[in-house]
Amino acid sequence: MGTSSRMGGSPLRFRSYWAGFLLGVAMMAAIDEIVFHQILAWHHFYDNASPDIAILSDGLLHAAELFGFVFGFFLMLDARRRRTFWAAAAWAGFLVGLGLFQLWDGIVDHKILRLHQIRYGVELLPYDVAWNVAGALLLVSGLIWTAVLARRGTPGRAEDSATPQPIS
């Protein structure tokens, strides 16, 4: 397989990948919001303000995650309609989205912008390590899968769907 055919099969050129990516970002935002903001009540998206602003910030995060879900599902449905859906690329994008959101939240939101911490009144280091290592593992897994798919070229298994075409 030549370089040009591998480039044509790069998962980054498929709606399936970007649909999975958006769904991964939205899913991790939903997990964060549901588990850590609502069930455990460890933090809000923006904790350095009044309780009303903290709840408003959670609502805005929730609205953004819902937009990500809807847009991701529409991209995926469009890929299926065009008969270009590539399941493996969608899963790779999903893992990249999960990990990227987790790392962004752990590094940018928690440490650089200090919008909130994972938890208050405890030693943060174990929480930060677990949070960021989990995000890094998801991101690296997705990137490795993306690289493997790019090297492999176009889908080779039946469950990957019939030879999808890149985004036009």
PDB file of C-alpha atoms in Angstrom:
ATOM      1  CA  MET A   1       0.000   0.000   0.000  1.00  0.00           C
ATOM      2  CA  GLY A   2       1.501   3.312  -1.048  1.00  0.00           C
ATOM      3  CA  THR A   3       1.649   6.527   0.911  1.00  0.00           C
ATOM      4  CA  SER A   4      -1.129   8.134  -1.121  1.00  0.00           C
ATOM      5  CA  SER A   5      -3.583   5.337  -0.329  1.00  0.00           C
ATOM      6  CA  ARG A   6      -2.668   5.496   3.361  1.00  0.00           C
ATOM      7  CA  MET A   7      -3.226   9.244   3.375  1.00  0.00           C
ATOM      8  CA  GLY A   8      -6.625   8.742   1.744  1.00  0.00           C
ATOM      9  CA  GLY A   9      -7.564   6.362   4.548  1.00  0.00           C
ATOM     10  CA  SER A  10      -6.476   8.609   7.418  1.00  0.00           C
ATOM     11  CA  PRO A  11      -9.213   8.577  10.051  1.00  0.00           C
ATOM     12  CA  LEU A  12      -8.787  12.349  10.483  1.00  0.00           C
ATOM     13  CA  ARG A  13     -10.382  12.793   7.048  1.00  0.00           C
ATOM     14  CA  PHE A  14     -13.630  11.079   8.051  1.00  0.00           C
ATOM     15  CA  ARG A  15     -16.760  12.514   9.664  1.00  0.00           C
ATOM     16  CA  SER A  16     -16.885   9.340  11.763  1.00  0.00           C
ATOM     17  CA  TYR A  17     -13.693  10.349  13.580  1.00  0.00           C
ATOM     18  CA  TRP A  18     -14.873  13.889  14.333  1.00  0.00           C
ATOM     19  CA  ALA A  19     -18.320  12.659  15.350  1.00  0.00           C
ATOM     20  CA  GLY A  20     -16.667  10.268  17.796  1.00  0.00           C
ATOM     21  CA  PHE A  21     -14.370  13.051  19.008  1.00  0.00           C
ATOM     22  CA  LEU A  22     -17.299  15.381  19.779  1.00  0.00           C
ATOM     23  CA  LEU A  23     -19.215  12.566  21.451  1.00  0.00           C
ATOM     24  CA  GLY A  24     -16.136  11.757  23.570  1.00  0.00           C
ATOM     25  CA  VAL A  25     -15.728  15.372  24.702  1.00  0.00           C
ATOM     26  CA  ALA A  26     -19.454  15.588  25.491  1.00  0.00           C
ATOM     27  CA  MET A  27     -19.429  12.246  27.324  1.00  0.00           C
ATOM     28  CA  MET A  28     -16.521  13.191  29.579  1.00  0.00           C
ATOM     29  CA  ALA A  29     -18.123  16.581  30.279  1.00  0.00           C
ATOM     30  CA  ALA A  30     -21.335  14.753  31.208  1.00  0.00           C
ATOM     31  CA  ILE A  31     -19.491  12.288  33.466  1.00  0.00           C
ATOM     32  CA  ASP A  32     -17.646  15.153  35.167  1.00  0.00           C
ATOM     33  CA  GLU A  33     -20.801  17.187  35.631  1.00  0.00           C
ATOM     34  CA  ILE A  34     -23.047  14.346  36.767  1.00  0.00           C
ATOM     35  CA  VAL A  35     -20.576  12.565  39.070  1.00  0.00           C
ATOM     36  CA  PHE A  36     -18.418  15.367  40.479  1.00  0.00           C
ATOM     37  CA  HIS A  37     -20.738  18.396  40.260  1.00  0.00           C
ATOM     38  CA  GLN A  38     -24.083  16.812  41.100  1.00  0.00           C
ATOM     39  CA  ILE A  39     -23.784  13.398  42.808  1.00  0.00           C
ATOM     40  CA  LEU A  40     -20.634  13.979  44.884  1.00  0.00           C
ATOM     41  CA  ALA A  41     -21.028  17.802  44.950  1.00  0.00           C
ATOM     42  CA  TRP A  42     -17.235  18.184  45.094  1.00  0.00           C
ATOM     43  CA  HIS A  43     -17.120  21.274  42.906  1.00  0.00           C
ATOM     44  CA  HIS A  44     -18.888  23.389  40.294  1.00  0.00           C
ATOM     45  CA  PHE A  45     -17.479  24.486  36.967  1.00  0.00           C
ATOM     46  CA  TYR A  46     -16.700  27.906  38.473  1.00  0.00           C
ATOM     47  CA  ASP A  47     -16.302  27.862  42.246  1.00  0.00           C
ATOM     48  CA  ASN A  48     -14.834  31.329  42.826  1.00  0.00           C
ATOM     49  CA  ALA A  49     -18.170  33.137  42.934  1.00  0.00           C
ATOM     50  CA  SER A  50     -21.556  33.053  44.577  1.00  0.00           C
ATOM     51  CA  PRO A  51     -23.532  29.786  44.700  1.00  0.00           C
ATOM     52  CA  ASP A  52     -25.879  31.182  42.029  1.00  0.00           C
ATOM     53  CA  ILE A  53     -22.984  31.813  39.623  1.00  0.00           C
ATOM     54  CA  ALA A  54     -21.528  28.360  40.398  1.00  0.00           C
ATOM     55  CA  ILE A  55     -24.842  26.711  39.467  1.00  0.00           C
ATOM     56  CA  LEU A  56     -25.124  28.915  36.368  1.00  0.00           C
ATOM     57  CA  SER A  57     -21.634  27.811  35.284  1.00  0.00           C
ATOM     58  CA  ASP A  58     -22.705  24.159  35.659  1.00  0.00           C
ATOM     59  CA  GLY A  59     -25.774  24.878  33.536  1.00  0.00           C
ATOM     60  CA  LEU A  60     -23.632  26.438  30.808  1.00  0.00           C
ATOM     61  CA  LEU A  61     -21.316  23.408  30.859  1.00  0.00           C
ATOM     62  CA  HIS A  62     -24.373  21.169  30.587  1.00  0.00           C
ATOM     63  CA  ALA A  63     -25.693  23.172  27.624  1.00  0.00           C
ATOM     64  CA  ALA A  64     -22.302  22.931  25.879  1.00  0.00           C
ATOM     65  CA  GLU A  65     -22.115  19.169  26.445  1.00  0.00           C
ATOM     66  CA  LEU A  66     -25.636  18.716  25.037  1.00  0.00           C
ATOM     67  CA  PHE A  67     -24.651  20.759  21.974  1.00  0.00           C
ATOM     68  CA  GLY A  68     -21.621  18.468  21.563  1.00  0.00           C
ATOM     69  CA  PHE A  69     -23.819  15.362  21.786  1.00  0.00           C
ATOM     70  CA  VAL A  70     -26.318  16.691  19.239  1.00  0.00           C
ATOM     71  CA  PHE A  71     -23.679  17.910  16.780  1.00  0.00           C
ATOM     72  CA  GLY A  72     -21.680  14.674  17.156  1.00  0.00           C
ATOM     73  CA  PHE A  73     -24.761  12.522  16.540  1.00  0.00           C
ATOM     74  CA  PHE A  74     -25.699  14.584  13.478  1.00  0.00           C
ATOM     75  CA  LEU A  75     -22.176  14.172  12.087  1.00  0.00           C
ATOM     76  CA  MET A  76     -22.375  10.433  12.699  1.00  0.00           C
ATOM     77  CA  LEU A  77     -25.811  10.169  11.083  1.00  0.00           C
ATOM     78  CA  ASP A  78     -24.549  12.159   8.116  1.00  0.00           C
ATOM     79  CA  ALA A  79     -21.618   9.768   7.721  1.00  0.00           C
ATOM     80  CA  ARG A  80     -24.013   6.821   7.816  1.00  0.00           C
ATOM     81  CA  ARG A  81     -26.308   8.503   5.284  1.00  0.00           C
ATOM     82  CA  ARG A  82     -23.348   9.060   2.954  1.00  0.00           C
ATOM     83  CA  ARG A  83     -22.231   5.456   3.572  1.00  0.00           C
ATOM     84  CA  THR A  84     -18.892   6.747   4.849  1.00  0.00           C
ATOM     85  CA  PHE A  85     -19.225   5.658   8.470  1.00  0.00           C
ATOM     86  CA  TRP A  86     -16.053   4.025   9.814  1.00  0.00           C
ATOM     87  CA  ALA A  87     -16.724   2.560  13.269  1.00  0.00           C
ATOM     88  CA  ALA A  88     -13.075   2.093  14.232  1.00  0.00           C
ATOM     89  CA  ALA A  89     -12.305   5.732  13.385  1.00  0.00           C
ATOM     90  CA  ALA A  90     -15.314   6.863  15.430  1.00  0.00           C
ATOM     91  CA  TRP A  91     -14.086   4.871  18.452  1.00  0.00           C
ATOM     92  CA  ALA A  92     -10.562   6.277  18.083  1.00  0.00           C
ATOM     93  CA  GLY A  93     -11.970   9.809  17.942  1.00  0.00           C
ATOM     94  CA  PHE A  94     -14.173   9.032  20.949  1.00  0.00           C
ATOM     95  CA  LEU A  95     -11.145   8.038  23.056  1.00  0.00           C
ATOM     96  CA  VAL A  96      -9.222  11.126  21.942  1.00  0.00           C
ATOM     97  CA  GLY A  97     -12.207  13.314  22.892  1.00  0.00           C
ATOM     98  CA  LEU A  98     -12.565  11.666  26.314  1.00  0.00           C
ATOM     99  CA  GLY A  99      -8.883  12.066  27.119  1.00  0.00           C
ATOM    100  CA  LEU A 100      -8.503  15.570  25.724  1.00  0.00           C
ATOM    101  CA  PHE A 101     -11.428  16.878  27.777  1.00  0.00           C
ATOM    102  CA  GLN A 102     -10.104  15.195  30.925  1.00  0.00           C
ATOM    103  CA  LEU A 103      -6.594  16.598  30.492  1.00  0.00           C
ATOM    104  CA  TRP A 104      -7.869  20.055  29.535  1.00  0.00           C
ATOM    105  CA  ASP A 105     -10.029  20.114  32.647  1.00  0.00           C
ATOM    106  CA  GLY A 106      -7.247  18.803  34.903  1.00  0.00           C
ATOM    107  CA  ILE A 107      -4.503  21.073  33.612  1.00  0.00           C
ATOM    108  CA  VAL A 108      -6.150  24.213  32.245  1.00  0.00           C
ATOM    109  CA  ASP A 109      -9.337  24.493  34.336  1.00  0.00           C
ATOM    110  CA  HIS A 110      -7.900  23.160  37.614  1.00  0.00           C
ATOM    111  CA  LYS A 111      -4.323  24.436  37.609  1.00  0.00           C
ATOM    112  CA  ILE A 112      -3.886  27.305  35.135  1.00  0.00           C
ATOM    113  CA  LEU A 113      -7.259  29.088  35.315  1.00  0.00           C
ATOM    114  CA  ARG A 114      -8.100  27.774  38.811  1.00  0.00           C
ATOM    115  CA  LEU A 115     -11.817  27.669  37.976  1.00  0.00           C
ATOM    116  CA  HIS A 116     -12.220  24.834  40.460  1.00  0.00           C
ATOM    117  CA  GLN A 117     -10.346  21.955  42.056  1.00  0.00           C
ATOM    118  CA  ILE A 118     -11.402  18.322  41.959  1.00  0.00           C
ATOM    119  CA  ARG A 119     -12.176  18.384  45.658  1.00  0.00           C
ATOM    120  CA  TYR A 120     -11.704  20.773  48.544  1.00  0.00           C
ATOM    121  CA  GLY A 121     -10.386  20.199  52.058  1.00  0.00           C
ATOM    122  CA  VAL A 122      -8.167  17.257  51.096  1.00  0.00           C
ATOM    123  CA  GLU A 123      -4.624  16.674  49.817  1.00  0.00           C
ATOM    124  CA  LEU A 124      -5.016  17.418  46.087  1.00  0.00           C
ATOM    125  CA  LEU A 125      -1.968  15.588  44.724  1.00  0.00           C
ATOM    126  CA  PRO A 126      -3.493  12.070  44.623  1.00  0.00           C
ATOM    127  CA  TYR A 127      -6.666  13.434  43.014  1.00  0.00           C
ATOM    128  CA  ASP A 128      -4.703  15.474  40.448  1.00  0.00           C
ATOM    129  CA  VAL A 129      -2.472  12.517  39.575  1.00  0.00           C
ATOM    130  CA  ALA A 130      -5.414  10.128  39.177  1.00  0.00           C
ATOM    131  CA  TRP A 131      -7.412  12.691  37.146  1.00  0.00           C
ATOM    132  CA  ASN A 132      -4.599  13.587  34.764  1.00  0.00           C
ATOM    133  CA  VAL A 133      -3.168  10.075  34.400  1.00  0.00           C
ATOM    134  CA  ALA A 134      -6.644   8.756  33.515  1.00  0.00           C
ATOM    135  CA  GLY A 135      -7.018  11.517  30.922  1.00  0.00           C
ATOM    136  CA  ALA A 136      -3.546  10.876  29.504  1.00  0.00           C
ATOM    137  CA  LEU A 137      -4.225   7.133  29.203  1.00  0.00           C
ATOM    138  CA  LEU A 138      -7.458   7.766  27.324  1.00  0.00           C
ATOM    139  CA  LEU A 139      -5.820  10.342  25.049  1.00  0.00           C
ATOM    140  CA  VAL A 140      -2.762   8.200  24.301  1.00  0.00           C
ATOM    141  CA  SER A 141      -4.970   5.151  23.632  1.00  0.00           C
ATOM    142  CA  GLY A 142      -7.028   7.171  21.158  1.00  0.00           C
ATOM    143  CA  LEU A 143      -3.947   8.625  19.467  1.00  0.00           C
ATOM    144  CA  ILE A 144      -2.343   5.193  19.116  1.00  0.00           C
ATOM    145  CA  TRP A 145      -5.560   3.800  17.666  1.00  0.00           C
ATOM    146  CA  THR A 146      -5.738   6.769  15.280  1.00  0.00           C
ATOM    147  CA  ALA A 147      -2.150   6.154  14.154  1.00  0.00           C
ATOM    148  CA  VAL A 148      -2.810   2.434  13.638  1.00  0.00           C
ATOM    149  CA  LEU A 149      -5.874   3.211  11.529  1.00  0.00           C
ATOM    150  CA  ALA A 150      -3.965   5.809   9.500  1.00  0.00           C
ATOM    151  CA  ARG A 151      -1.230   3.283   8.833  1.00  0.00           C
ATOM    152  CA  ARG A 152      -3.708   0.575   7.947  1.00  0.00           C
ATOM    153  CA  GLY A 153      -5.452   2.874   5.500  1.00  0.00           C
ATOM    154  CA  THR A 154      -9.084   2.215   4.763  1.00  0.00           C
ATOM    155  CA  PRO A 155     -11.283  -0.133   6.785  1.00  0.00           C
ATOM    156  CA  GLY A 156     -10.422  -3.778   6.427  1.00  0.00           C
ATOM    157  CA  ARG A 157     -13.113  -5.479   8.486  1.00  0.00           C
ATOM    158  CA  ALA A 158     -16.812  -5.860   7.858  1.00  0.00           C
ATOM    159  CA  GLU A 159     -17.814  -4.061  11.063  1.00  0.00           C
ATOM    160  CA  ASP A 160     -15.857  -1.000   9.916  1.00  0.00           C
ATOM    161  CA  SER A 161     -18.473  -0.639   7.139  1.00  0.00           C
ATOM    162  CA  ALA A 162     -17.979  -0.784   3.408  1.00  0.00           C
ATOM    163  CA  THR A 163     -14.990   1.289   2.277  1.00  0.00           C
ATOM    164  CA  PRO A 164     -15.883   4.799   3.454  1.00  0.00           C
ATOM    165  CA  GLN A 165     -14.855   7.845   1.498  1.00  0.00           C
ATOM    166  CA  PRO A 166     -13.212  10.865   3.141  1.00  0.00           C
ATOM    167  CA  ILE A 167     -15.105  14.080   3.878  1.00  0.00           C
ATOM    168  CA  SER A 168     -15.819  15.908   0.647  1.00  0.00           C
TER     169      SER A 168
END
